[in-house]
Short mmCIF file of C-alpha atoms and ligand atoms in Angstrom, two decimals:
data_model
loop_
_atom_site.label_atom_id
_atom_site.label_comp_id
_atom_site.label_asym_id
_atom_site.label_seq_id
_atom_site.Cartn_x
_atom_site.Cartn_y
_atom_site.Cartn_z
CA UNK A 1177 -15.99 -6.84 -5.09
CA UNK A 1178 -16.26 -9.83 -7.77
CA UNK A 1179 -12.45 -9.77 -8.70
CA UNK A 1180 -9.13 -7.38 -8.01
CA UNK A 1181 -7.21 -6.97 -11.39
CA UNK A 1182 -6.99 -3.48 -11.53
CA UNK A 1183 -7.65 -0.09 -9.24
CA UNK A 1184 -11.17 -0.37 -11.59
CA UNK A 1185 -12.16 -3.09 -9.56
CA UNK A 1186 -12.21 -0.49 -6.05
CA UNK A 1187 -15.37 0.96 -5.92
CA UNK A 1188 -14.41 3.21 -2.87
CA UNK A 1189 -10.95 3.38 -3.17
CA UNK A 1190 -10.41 5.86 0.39
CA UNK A 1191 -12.78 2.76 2.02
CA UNK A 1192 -10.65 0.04 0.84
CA UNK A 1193 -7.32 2.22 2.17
CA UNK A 1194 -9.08 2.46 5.85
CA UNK A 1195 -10.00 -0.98 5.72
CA UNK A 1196 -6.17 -2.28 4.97
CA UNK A 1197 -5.28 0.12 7.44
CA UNK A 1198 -8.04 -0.93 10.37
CA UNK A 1199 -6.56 -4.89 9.28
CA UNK A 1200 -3.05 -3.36 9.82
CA UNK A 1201 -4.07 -2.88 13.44
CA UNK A 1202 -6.53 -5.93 13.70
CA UNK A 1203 -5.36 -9.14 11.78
CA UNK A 1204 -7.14 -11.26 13.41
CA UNK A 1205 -10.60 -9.62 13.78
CA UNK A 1206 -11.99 -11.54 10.93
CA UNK A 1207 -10.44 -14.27 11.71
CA UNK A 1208 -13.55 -17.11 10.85
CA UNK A 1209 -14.53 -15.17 7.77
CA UNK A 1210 -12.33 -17.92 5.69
CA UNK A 1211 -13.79 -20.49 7.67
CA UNK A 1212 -13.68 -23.94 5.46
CA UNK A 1213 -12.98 -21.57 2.16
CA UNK A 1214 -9.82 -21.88 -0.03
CA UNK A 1215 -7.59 -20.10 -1.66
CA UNK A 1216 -5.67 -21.39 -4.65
CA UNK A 1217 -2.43 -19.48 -5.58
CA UNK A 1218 -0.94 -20.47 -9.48
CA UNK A 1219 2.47 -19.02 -10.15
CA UNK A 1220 3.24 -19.29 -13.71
CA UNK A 1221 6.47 -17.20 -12.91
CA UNK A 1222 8.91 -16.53 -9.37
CA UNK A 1223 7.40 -14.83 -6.66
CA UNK A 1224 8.63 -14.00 -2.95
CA UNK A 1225 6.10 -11.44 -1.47
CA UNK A 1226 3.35 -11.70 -3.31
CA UNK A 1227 3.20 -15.41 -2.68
CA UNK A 1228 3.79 -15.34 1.12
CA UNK A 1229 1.94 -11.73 1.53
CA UNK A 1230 -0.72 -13.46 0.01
CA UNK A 1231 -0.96 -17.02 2.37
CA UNK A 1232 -0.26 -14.90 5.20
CA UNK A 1233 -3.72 -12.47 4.17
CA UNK A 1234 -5.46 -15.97 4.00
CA UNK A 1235 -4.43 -17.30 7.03
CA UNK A 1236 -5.54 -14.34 8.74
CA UNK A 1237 -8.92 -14.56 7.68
CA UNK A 1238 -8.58 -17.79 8.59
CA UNK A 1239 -8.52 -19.54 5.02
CA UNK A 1240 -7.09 -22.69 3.62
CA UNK A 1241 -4.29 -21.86 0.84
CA UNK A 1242 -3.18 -24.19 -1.81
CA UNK A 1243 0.07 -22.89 -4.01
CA UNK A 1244 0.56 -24.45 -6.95
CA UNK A 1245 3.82 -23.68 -9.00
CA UNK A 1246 2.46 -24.62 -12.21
CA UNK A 1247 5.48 -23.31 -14.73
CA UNK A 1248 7.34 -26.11 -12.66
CA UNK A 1249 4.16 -28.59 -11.51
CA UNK A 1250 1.57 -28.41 -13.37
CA UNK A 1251 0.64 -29.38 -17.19
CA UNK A 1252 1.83 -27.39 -20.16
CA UNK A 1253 -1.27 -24.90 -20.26
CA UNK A 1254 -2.88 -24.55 -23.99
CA UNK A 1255 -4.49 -21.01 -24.19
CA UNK A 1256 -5.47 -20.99 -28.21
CA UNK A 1257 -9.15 -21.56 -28.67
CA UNK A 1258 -9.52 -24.24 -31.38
CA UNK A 1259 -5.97 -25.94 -30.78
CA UNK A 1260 -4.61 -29.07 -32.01
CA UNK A 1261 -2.94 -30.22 -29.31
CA UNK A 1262 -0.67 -31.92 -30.62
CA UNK A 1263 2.76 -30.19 -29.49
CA UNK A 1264 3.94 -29.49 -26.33
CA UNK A 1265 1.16 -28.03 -24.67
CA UNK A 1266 -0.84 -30.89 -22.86
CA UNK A 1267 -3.77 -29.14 -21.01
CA UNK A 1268 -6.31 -26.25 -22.10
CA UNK A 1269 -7.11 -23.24 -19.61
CA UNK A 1270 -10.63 -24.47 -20.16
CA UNK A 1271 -9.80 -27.58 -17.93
CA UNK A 1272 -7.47 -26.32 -15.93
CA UNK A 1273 -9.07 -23.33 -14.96
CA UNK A 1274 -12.31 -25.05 -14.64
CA UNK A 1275 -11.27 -27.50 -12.27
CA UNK A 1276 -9.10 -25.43 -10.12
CA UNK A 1277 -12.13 -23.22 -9.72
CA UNK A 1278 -14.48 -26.71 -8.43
CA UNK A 1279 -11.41 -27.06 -5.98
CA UNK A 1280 -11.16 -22.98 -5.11
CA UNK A 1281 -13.14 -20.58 -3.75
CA UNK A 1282 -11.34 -17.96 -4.83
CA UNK A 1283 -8.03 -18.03 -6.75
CA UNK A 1284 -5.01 -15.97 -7.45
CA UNK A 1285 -3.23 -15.82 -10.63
CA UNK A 1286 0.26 -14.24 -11.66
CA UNK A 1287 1.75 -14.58 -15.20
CA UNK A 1288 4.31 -12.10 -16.86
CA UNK A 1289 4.13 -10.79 -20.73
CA UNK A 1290 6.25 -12.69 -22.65
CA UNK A 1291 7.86 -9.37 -24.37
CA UNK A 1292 7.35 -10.64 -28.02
CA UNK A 1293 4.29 -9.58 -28.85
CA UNK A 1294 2.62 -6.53 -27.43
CA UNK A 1295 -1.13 -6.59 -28.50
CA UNK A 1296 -1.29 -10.50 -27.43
CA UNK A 1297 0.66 -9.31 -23.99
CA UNK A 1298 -1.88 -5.93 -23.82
CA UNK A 1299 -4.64 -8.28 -24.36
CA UNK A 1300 -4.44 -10.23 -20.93
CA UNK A 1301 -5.57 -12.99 -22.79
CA UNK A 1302 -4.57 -15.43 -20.25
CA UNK A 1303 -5.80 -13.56 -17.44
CA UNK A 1304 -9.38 -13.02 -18.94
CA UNK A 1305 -9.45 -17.11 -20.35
CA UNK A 1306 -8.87 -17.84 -16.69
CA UNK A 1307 -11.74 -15.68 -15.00
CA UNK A 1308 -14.39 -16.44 -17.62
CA UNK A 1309 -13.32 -20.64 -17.13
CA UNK A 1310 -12.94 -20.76 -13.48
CA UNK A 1311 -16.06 -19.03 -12.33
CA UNK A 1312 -14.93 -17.99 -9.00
CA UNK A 1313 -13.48 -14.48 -7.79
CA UNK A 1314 -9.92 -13.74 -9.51
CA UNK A 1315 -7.07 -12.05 -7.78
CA UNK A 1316 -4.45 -11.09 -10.00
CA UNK A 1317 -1.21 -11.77 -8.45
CA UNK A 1318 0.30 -9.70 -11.10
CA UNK A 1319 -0.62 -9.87 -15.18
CA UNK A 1320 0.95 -8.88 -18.63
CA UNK A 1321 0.32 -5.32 -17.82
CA UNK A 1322 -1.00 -4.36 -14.17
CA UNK A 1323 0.47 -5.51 -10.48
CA UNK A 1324 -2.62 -4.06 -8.56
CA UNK A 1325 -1.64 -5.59 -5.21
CA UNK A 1326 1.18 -4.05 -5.33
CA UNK A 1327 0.05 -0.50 -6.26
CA UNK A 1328 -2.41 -1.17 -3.50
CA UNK A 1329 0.47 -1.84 -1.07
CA UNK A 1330 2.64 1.03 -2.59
CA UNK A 1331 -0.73 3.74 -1.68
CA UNK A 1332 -0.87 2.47 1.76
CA UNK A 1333 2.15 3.01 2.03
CA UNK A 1334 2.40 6.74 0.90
CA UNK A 1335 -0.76 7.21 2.69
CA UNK A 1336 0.85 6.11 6.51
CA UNK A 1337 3.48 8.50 5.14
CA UNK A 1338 1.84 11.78 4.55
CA UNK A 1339 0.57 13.80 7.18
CA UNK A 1340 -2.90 14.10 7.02
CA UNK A 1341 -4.46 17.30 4.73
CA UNK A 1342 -1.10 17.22 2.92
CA UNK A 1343 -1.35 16.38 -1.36
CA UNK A 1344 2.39 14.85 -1.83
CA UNK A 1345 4.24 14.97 -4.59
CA UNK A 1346 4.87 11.39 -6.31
CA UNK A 1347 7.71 11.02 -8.91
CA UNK A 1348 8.18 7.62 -10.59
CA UNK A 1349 11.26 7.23 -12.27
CA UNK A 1350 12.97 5.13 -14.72
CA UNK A 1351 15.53 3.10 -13.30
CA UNK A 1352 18.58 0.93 -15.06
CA UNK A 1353 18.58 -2.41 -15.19
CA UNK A 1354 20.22 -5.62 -16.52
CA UNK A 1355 17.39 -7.11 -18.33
CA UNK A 1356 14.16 -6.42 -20.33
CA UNK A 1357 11.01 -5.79 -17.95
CA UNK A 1358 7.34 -5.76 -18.15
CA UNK A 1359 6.03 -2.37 -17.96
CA UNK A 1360 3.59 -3.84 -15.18
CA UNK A 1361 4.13 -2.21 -12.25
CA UNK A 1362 5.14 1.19 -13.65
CA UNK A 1363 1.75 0.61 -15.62
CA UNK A 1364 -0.21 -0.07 -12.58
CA UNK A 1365 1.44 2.33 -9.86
CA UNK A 1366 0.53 5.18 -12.60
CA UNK A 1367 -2.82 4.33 -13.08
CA UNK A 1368 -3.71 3.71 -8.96
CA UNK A 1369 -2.12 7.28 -8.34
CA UNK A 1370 -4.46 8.51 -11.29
CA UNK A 1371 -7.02 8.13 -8.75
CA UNK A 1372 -5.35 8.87 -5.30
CA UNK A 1373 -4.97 12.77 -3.92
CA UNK A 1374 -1.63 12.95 -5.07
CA UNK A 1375 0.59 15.64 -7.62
CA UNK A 1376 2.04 12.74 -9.68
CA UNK A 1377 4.84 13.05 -12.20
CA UNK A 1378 6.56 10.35 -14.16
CA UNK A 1379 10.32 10.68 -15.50
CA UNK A 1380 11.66 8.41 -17.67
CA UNK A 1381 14.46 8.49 -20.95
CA UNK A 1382 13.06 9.23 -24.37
CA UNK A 1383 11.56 5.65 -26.06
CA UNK A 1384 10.60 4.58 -22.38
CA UNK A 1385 6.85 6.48 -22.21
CA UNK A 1386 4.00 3.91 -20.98
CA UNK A 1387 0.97 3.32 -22.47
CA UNK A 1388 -1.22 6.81 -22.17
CA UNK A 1389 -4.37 4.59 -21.22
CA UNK A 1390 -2.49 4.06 -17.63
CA UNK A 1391 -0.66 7.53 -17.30
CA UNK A 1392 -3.46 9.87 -17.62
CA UNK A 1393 -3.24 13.14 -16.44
CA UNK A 1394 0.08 12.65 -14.95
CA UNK A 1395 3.13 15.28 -15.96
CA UNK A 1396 5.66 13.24 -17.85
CA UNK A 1397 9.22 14.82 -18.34
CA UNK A 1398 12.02 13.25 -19.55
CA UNK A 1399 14.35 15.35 -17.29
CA UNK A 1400 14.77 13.15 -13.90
CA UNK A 1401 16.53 15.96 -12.12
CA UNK A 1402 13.44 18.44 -12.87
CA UNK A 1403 11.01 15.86 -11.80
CA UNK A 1404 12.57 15.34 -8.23
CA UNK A 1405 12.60 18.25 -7.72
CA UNK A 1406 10.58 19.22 -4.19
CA UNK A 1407 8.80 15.50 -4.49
CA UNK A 1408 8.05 13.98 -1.36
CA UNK A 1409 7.98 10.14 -2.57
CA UNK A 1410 10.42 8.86 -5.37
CA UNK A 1411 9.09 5.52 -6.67
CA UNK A 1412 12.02 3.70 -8.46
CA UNK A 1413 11.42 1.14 -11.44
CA UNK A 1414 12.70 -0.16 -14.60
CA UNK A 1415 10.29 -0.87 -17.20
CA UNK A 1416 11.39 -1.69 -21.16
CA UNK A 1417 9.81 0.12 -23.77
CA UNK A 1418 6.61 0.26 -24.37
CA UNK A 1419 7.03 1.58 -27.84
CA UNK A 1420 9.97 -0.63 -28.96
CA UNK A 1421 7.59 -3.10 -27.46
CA UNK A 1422 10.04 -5.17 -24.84
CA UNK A 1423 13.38 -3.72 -25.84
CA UNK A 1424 16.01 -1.97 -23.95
CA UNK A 1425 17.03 1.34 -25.26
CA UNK A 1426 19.46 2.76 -23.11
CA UNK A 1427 21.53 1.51 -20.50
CA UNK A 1428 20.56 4.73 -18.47
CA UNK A 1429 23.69 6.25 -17.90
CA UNK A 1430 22.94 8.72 -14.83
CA UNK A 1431 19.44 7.51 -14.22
CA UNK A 1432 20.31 5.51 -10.77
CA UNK A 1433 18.91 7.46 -7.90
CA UNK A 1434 21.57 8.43 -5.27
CA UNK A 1435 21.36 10.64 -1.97
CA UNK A 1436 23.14 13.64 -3.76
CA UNK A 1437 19.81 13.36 -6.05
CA UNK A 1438 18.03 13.08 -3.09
CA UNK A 1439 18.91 16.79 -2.26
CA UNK A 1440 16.84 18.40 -4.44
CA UNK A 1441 13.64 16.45 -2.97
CA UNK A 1442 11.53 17.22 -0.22
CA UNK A 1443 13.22 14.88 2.15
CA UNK A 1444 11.49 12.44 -0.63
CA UNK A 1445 10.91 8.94 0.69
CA UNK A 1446 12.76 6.45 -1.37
CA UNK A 1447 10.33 2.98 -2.99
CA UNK A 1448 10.87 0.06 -5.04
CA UNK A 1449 8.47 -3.07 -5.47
CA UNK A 1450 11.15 -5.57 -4.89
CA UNK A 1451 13.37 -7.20 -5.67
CA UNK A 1452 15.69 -4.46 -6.83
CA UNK A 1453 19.47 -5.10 -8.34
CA UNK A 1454 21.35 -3.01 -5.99
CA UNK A 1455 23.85 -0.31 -7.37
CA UNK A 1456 21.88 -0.98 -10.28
CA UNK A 1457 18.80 0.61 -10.15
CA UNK A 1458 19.20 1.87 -6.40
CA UNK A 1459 22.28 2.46 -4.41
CA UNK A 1460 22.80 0.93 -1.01
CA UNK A 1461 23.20 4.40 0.37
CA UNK A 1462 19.76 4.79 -0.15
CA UNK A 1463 18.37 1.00 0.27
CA UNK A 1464 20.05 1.37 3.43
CA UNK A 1465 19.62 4.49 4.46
CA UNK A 1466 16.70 6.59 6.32
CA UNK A 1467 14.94 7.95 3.57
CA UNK A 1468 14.12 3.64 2.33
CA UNK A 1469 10.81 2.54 2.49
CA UNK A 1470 10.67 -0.72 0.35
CA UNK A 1471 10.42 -2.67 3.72
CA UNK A 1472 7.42 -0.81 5.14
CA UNK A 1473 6.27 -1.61 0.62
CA UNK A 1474 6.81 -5.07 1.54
CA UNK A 1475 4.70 -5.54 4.71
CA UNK A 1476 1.75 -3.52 3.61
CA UNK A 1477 1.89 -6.40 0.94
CA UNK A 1478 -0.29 -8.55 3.65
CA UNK A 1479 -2.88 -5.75 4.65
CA UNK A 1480 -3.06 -5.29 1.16
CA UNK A 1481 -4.40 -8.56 0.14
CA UNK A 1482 -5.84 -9.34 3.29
CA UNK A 1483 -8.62 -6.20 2.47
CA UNK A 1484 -8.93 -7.71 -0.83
CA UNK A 1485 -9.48 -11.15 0.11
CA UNK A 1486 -12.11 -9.69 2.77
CA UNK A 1487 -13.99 -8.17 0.34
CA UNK A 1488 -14.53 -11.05 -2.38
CA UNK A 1489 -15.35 -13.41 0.73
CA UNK A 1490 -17.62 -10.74 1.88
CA UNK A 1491 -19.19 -10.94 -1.84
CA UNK A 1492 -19.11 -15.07 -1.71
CA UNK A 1493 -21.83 -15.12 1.18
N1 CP B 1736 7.06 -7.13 -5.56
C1 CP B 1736 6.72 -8.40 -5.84
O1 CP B 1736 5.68 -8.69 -6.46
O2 CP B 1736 7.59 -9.32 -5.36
P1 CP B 1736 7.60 -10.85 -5.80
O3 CP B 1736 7.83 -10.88 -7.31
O4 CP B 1736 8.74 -11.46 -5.05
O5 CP B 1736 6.29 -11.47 -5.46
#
């Protein structure tokens, strides 16, 4: 593996599962793999999991980790090619990213969509500036459109969850929520189940349907109550419109899952990235009830990036 932006990126996705799942068991078994390599982590947005999942992976392998805030640290980042720079941006990615990657061995990016514009956000111009400039391997720590380490988590997840031989069905759904949000990890959950041995279905309201270049194959129905029906894991997100690029439609009257929706499910196992508004998009009956697994979501977080990591200092050798 060169870099880990996308489920692309895999090129034996069932290996990469059993390897997360073998770390699971065994932290520590590669534990001077990272020996006198670094890790650099830039957040150009908040992060609680992904940024201690992530130094926790590295540490395991035994890595050195550097985090770097820079929305609140570093230099206004320039991203235009031919720029005058002579506003309020005071350093170009070509720099920045440069230098970071003399200093890294392999870094980790994340940075939202802004929500304004959705061929610059679809374009992951930022993200691809950074991995052609820095020259080392590029985690993406979530992007304008895809949260890969998180799908990864969320399929480890189902997968300790399913009895072996069994195909579940997987139902993401729309869920309310105060604010506009990126589409990214209803984008990127879609398009890792695309290519894991599950029935998936995706529910949403009308003016909410995702790009069809991450949905694929999957059923889409705008009828939530059809779509839970008999489904084994319910994955619960709120994502603005794709179409109405970055607006919010509705404020999705009836679309917060509850246990008397849970009925209708196969016992369904309840998931949410994190962090989640509760009563919002999720009620505390189910946050807090059995049926929850958005803690067991949030753990596999470190096994996660900990087989990624593996891999790209695998490929650094
Ligand atoms: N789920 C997730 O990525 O959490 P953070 O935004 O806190 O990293």
């Amino acid at each position: 593996m060169k870099k880990f932006t996308a489920v692309q990126d895999v090129a034996n996705l069932e290996d990469l599962v059993n390897e997360a799942l073998h770390l699971k068991q065994n932290p520590y078994e590669y534990k001077h793999l990272g020996e006198n390599k670094t890790l650099g982590l830039l957040f150009l947005n908040p992060s609680l999991r992904t940024r201690m999942s992530t130094q926790i992976a590295a540490v395991n392998l035994g890595m050195n980790v550097m985090v770097m805030n820079m929305d609140k640290e570093g230099w206004a980042l320039e991203t235009q090619d031919g720029a005058v720079m002579n506003g309020s941006t005071v350093e170009h990615i070509k720099e920045a990213a440069a230098v970071m990657g003399r200093y890294c061995d392999i870094i980790g990016i994340r940075s939202f969509p802004k929500l304004q514009n959705r061929e610059e956000d679809y374009s992951e111009d930022l993200l691809r500036k950074f991995i052609a400039y820095c020259k080392v391997p590029v985690v993406s720590l979530e992007s304008a459109t895809r949260h890969p380490l998180q799908s990864f988590a969320d399929l480890l997840t189902i997968t300790e969850n399913t009895p072996a031989g069994k195909r579940p069905k997987v139902v993401l759904t729309w869920a309310p929520h105060v604010k506009a949000l990126p589409q990214c990890v209803a984008n990127s959950f879609a398009e890792w189940m695309g290519k894991a041995e599950v029935d998936f279905v995706i529910t949403h309201p009308e003016g909410y349907e995702l790009a069809d270049e991450f949905t694929g194959n999957a059923r889409i129905t705008t009828n939530q109550q059809e779509a839970l029906h008999d489904a084994d894991f319910i994955y619960v997100k709120n994502w603005s419109s794709y179409t109405d690029y970055g607006k919010v439609l509705t404020e999705g009257e009836g679309w917060m899952l509850t246990n008397e929706k849970l009925q209708s499910t196969n016992n369904g196992k309840v998931m949410h990235c994190l962090p989640v508004r509760r009563n919002v998009e999720l009620s505390d009956e189910v946050l807090d009830g059995p049926n929850s697994l958005v803690l067991e979501q949030a753990n596999n977080r470190t096994y996660a990036a900990q087989a990624v990591l593996k891999r790209l200092l695998e490929n650094l050798r």
